[in-house]
Coordinates of N, CA and C in Angstrom, one line a residue:
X28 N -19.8 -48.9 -18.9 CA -19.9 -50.4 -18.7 C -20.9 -50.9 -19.7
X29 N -22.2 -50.7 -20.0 CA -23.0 -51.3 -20.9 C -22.4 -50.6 -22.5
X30 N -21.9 -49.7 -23.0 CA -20.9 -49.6 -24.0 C -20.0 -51.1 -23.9
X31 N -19.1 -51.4 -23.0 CA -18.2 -52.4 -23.4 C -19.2 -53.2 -23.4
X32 N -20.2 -53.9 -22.8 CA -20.9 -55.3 -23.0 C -21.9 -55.1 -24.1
X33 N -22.4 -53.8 -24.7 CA -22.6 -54.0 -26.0 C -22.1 -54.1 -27.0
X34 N -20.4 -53.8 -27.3 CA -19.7 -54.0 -27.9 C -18.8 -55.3 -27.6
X35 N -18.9 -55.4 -26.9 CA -18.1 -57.2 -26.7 C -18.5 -58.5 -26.9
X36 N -17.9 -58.9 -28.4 CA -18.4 -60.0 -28.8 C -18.8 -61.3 -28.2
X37 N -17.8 -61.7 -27.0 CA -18.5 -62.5 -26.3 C -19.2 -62.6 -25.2
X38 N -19.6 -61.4 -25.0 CA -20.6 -60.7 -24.2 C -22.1 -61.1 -25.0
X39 N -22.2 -60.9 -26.0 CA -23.1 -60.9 -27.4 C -23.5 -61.6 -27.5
X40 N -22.1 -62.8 -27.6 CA -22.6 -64.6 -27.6 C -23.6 -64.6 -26.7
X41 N -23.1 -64.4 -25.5 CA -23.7 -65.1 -24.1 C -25.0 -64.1 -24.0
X42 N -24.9 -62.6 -24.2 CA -26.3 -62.0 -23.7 C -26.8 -61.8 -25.3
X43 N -27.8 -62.7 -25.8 CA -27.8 -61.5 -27.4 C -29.0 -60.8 -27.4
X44 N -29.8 -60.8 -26.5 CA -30.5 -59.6 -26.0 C -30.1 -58.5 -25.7
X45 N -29.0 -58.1 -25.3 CA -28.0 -56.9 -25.2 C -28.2 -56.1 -26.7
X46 N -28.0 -57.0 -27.2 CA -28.2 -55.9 -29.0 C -29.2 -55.7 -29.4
X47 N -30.3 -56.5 -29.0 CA -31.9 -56.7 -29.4 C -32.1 -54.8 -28.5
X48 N -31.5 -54.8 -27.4 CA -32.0 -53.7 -26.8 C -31.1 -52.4 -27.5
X49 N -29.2 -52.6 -28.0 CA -29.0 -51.7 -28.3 C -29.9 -51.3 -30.0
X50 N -30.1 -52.0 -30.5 CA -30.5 -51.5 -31.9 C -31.6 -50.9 -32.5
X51 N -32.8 -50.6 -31.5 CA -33.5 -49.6 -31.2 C -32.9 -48.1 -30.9
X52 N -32.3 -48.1 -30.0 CA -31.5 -47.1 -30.0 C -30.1 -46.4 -30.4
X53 N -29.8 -47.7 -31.3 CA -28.7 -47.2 -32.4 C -29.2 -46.4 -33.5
X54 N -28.4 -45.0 -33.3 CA -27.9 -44.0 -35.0 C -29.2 -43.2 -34.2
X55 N -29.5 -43.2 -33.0 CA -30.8 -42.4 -32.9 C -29.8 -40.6 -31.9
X56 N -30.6 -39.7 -32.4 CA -30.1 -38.3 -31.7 C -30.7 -37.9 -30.6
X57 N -30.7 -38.0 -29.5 CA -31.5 -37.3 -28.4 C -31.7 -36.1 -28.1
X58 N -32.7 -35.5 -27.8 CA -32.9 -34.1 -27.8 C -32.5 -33.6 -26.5
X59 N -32.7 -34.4 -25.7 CA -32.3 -34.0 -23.4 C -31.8 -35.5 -22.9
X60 N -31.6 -35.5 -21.7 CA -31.0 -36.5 -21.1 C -32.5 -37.4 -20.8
X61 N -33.6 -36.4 -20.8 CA -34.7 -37.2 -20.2 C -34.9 -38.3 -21.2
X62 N -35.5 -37.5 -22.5 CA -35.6 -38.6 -23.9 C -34.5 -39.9 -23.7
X63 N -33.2 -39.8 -23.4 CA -32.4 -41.3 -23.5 C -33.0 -41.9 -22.3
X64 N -33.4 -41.2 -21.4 CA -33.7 -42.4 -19.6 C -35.2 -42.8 -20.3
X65 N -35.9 -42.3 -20.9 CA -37.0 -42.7 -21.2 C -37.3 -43.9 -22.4
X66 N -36.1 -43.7 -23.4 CA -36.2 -44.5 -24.8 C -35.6 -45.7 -24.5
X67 N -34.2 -45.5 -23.4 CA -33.4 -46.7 -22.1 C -34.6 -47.4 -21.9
X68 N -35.1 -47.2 -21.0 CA -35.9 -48.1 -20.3 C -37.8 -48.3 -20.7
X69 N -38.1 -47.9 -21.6 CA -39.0 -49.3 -22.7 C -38.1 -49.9 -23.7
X70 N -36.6 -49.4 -23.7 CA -35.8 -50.9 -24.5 C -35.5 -51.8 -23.6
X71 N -35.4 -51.3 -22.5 CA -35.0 -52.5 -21.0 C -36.4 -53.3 -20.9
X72 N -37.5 -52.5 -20.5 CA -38.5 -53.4 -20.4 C -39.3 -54.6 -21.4
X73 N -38.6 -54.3 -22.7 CA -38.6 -55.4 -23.6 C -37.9 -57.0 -23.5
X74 N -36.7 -56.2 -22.4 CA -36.0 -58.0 -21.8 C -36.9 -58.8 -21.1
X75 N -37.4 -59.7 -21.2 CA -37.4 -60.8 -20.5 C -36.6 -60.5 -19.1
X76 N -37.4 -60.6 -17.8 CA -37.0 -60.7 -16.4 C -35.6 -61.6 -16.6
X77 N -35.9 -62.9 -16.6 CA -35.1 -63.9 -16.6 C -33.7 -63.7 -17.1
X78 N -34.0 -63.2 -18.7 CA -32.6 -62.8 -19.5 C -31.7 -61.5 -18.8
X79 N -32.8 -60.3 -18.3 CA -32.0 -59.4 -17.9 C -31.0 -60.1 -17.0
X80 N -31.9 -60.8 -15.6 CA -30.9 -61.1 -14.5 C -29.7 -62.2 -15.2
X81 N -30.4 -63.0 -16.0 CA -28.7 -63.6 -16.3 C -27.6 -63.0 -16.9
X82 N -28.3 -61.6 -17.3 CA -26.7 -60.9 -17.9 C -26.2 -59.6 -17.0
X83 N -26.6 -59.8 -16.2 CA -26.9 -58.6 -14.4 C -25.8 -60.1 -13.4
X84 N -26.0 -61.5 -13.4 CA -25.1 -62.6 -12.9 C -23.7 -62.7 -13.7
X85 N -24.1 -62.3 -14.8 CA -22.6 -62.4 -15.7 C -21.6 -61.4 -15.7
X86 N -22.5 -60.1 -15.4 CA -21.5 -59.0 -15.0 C -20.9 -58.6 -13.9
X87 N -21.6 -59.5 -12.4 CA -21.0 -59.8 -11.6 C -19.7 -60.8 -11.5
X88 N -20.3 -61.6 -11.9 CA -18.9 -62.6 -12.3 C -17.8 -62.1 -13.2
X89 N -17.9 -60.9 -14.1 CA -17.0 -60.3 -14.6 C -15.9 -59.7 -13.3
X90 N -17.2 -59.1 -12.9 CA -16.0 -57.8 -12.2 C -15.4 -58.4 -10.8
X91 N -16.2 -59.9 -10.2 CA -15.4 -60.9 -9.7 C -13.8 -61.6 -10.0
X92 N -13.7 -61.8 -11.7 CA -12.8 -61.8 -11.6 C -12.1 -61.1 -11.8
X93 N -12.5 -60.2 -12.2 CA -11.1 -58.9 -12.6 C -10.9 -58.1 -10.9
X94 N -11.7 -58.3 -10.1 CA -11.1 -58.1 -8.9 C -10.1 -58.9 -8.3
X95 N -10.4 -59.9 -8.9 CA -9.8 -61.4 -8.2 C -8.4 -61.9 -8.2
X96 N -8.0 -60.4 -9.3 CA -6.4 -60.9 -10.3 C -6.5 -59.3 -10.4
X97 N -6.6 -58.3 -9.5 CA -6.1 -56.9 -9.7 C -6.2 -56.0 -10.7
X98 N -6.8 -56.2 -11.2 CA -7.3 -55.2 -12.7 C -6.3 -56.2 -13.9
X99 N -6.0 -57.3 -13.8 CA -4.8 -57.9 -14.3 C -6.2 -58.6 -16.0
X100 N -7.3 -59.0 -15.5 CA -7.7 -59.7 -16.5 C -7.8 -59.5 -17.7
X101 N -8.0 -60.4 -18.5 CA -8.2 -59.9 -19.8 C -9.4 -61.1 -20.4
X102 N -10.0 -60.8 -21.5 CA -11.0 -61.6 -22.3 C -10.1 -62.5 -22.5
X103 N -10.6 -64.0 -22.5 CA -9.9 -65.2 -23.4 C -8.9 -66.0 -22.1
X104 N -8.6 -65.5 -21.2 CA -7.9 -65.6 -20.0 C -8.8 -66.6 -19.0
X105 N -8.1 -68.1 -18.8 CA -8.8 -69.2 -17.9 C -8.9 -69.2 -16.7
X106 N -9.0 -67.9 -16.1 CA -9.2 -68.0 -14.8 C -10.1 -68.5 -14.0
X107 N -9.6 -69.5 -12.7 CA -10.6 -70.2 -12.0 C -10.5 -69.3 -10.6
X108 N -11.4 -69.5 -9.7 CA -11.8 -68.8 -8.5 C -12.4 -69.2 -7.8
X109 N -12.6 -69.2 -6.7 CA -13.8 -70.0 -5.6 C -14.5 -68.2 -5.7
X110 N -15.3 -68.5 -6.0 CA -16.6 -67.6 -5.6 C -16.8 -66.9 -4.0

């Protein structure tokens, strides 16, 4: 999941913190799994509270509507919903 929203351009638009955090740890080789949870999260704690949760509200509302229309959604697609 955070693969597709760091690669999804209008994800990018909307969160561009998302790349502020991946490009610290782009092109980088990890030695254990611990090294990535550890290098992960002082690039997470560099977000801004505020910005994380608004892109934590957007990913909800993603998977809102792709529930909402059966795995049917796509990017670019006008769908409206009562919440």
């Amino acid at each position: 999941m955070l693969g597709n929203c760091f690669g999804s351009d209008t994800l990018k638009k909307k969160q561009p913190f998302m790349s502020g955090m991946k490009k610290p740890l782009q092109g980088t080789h990890f030695s254990s799994p611990k090294e990535v949870m550890e290098k992960s999260k002082t690039a997470l704690m560099v977000i801004p509270i505020i910005e994380f949760q608004k892109c934590f509200e957007s990913w909800i509302k993603h998977w809102h509507k792709y529930i909402a229309v059966d795995g049917e959604y796509f990017e670019g697609d006008n769908i409206t919903f009562d919440e």
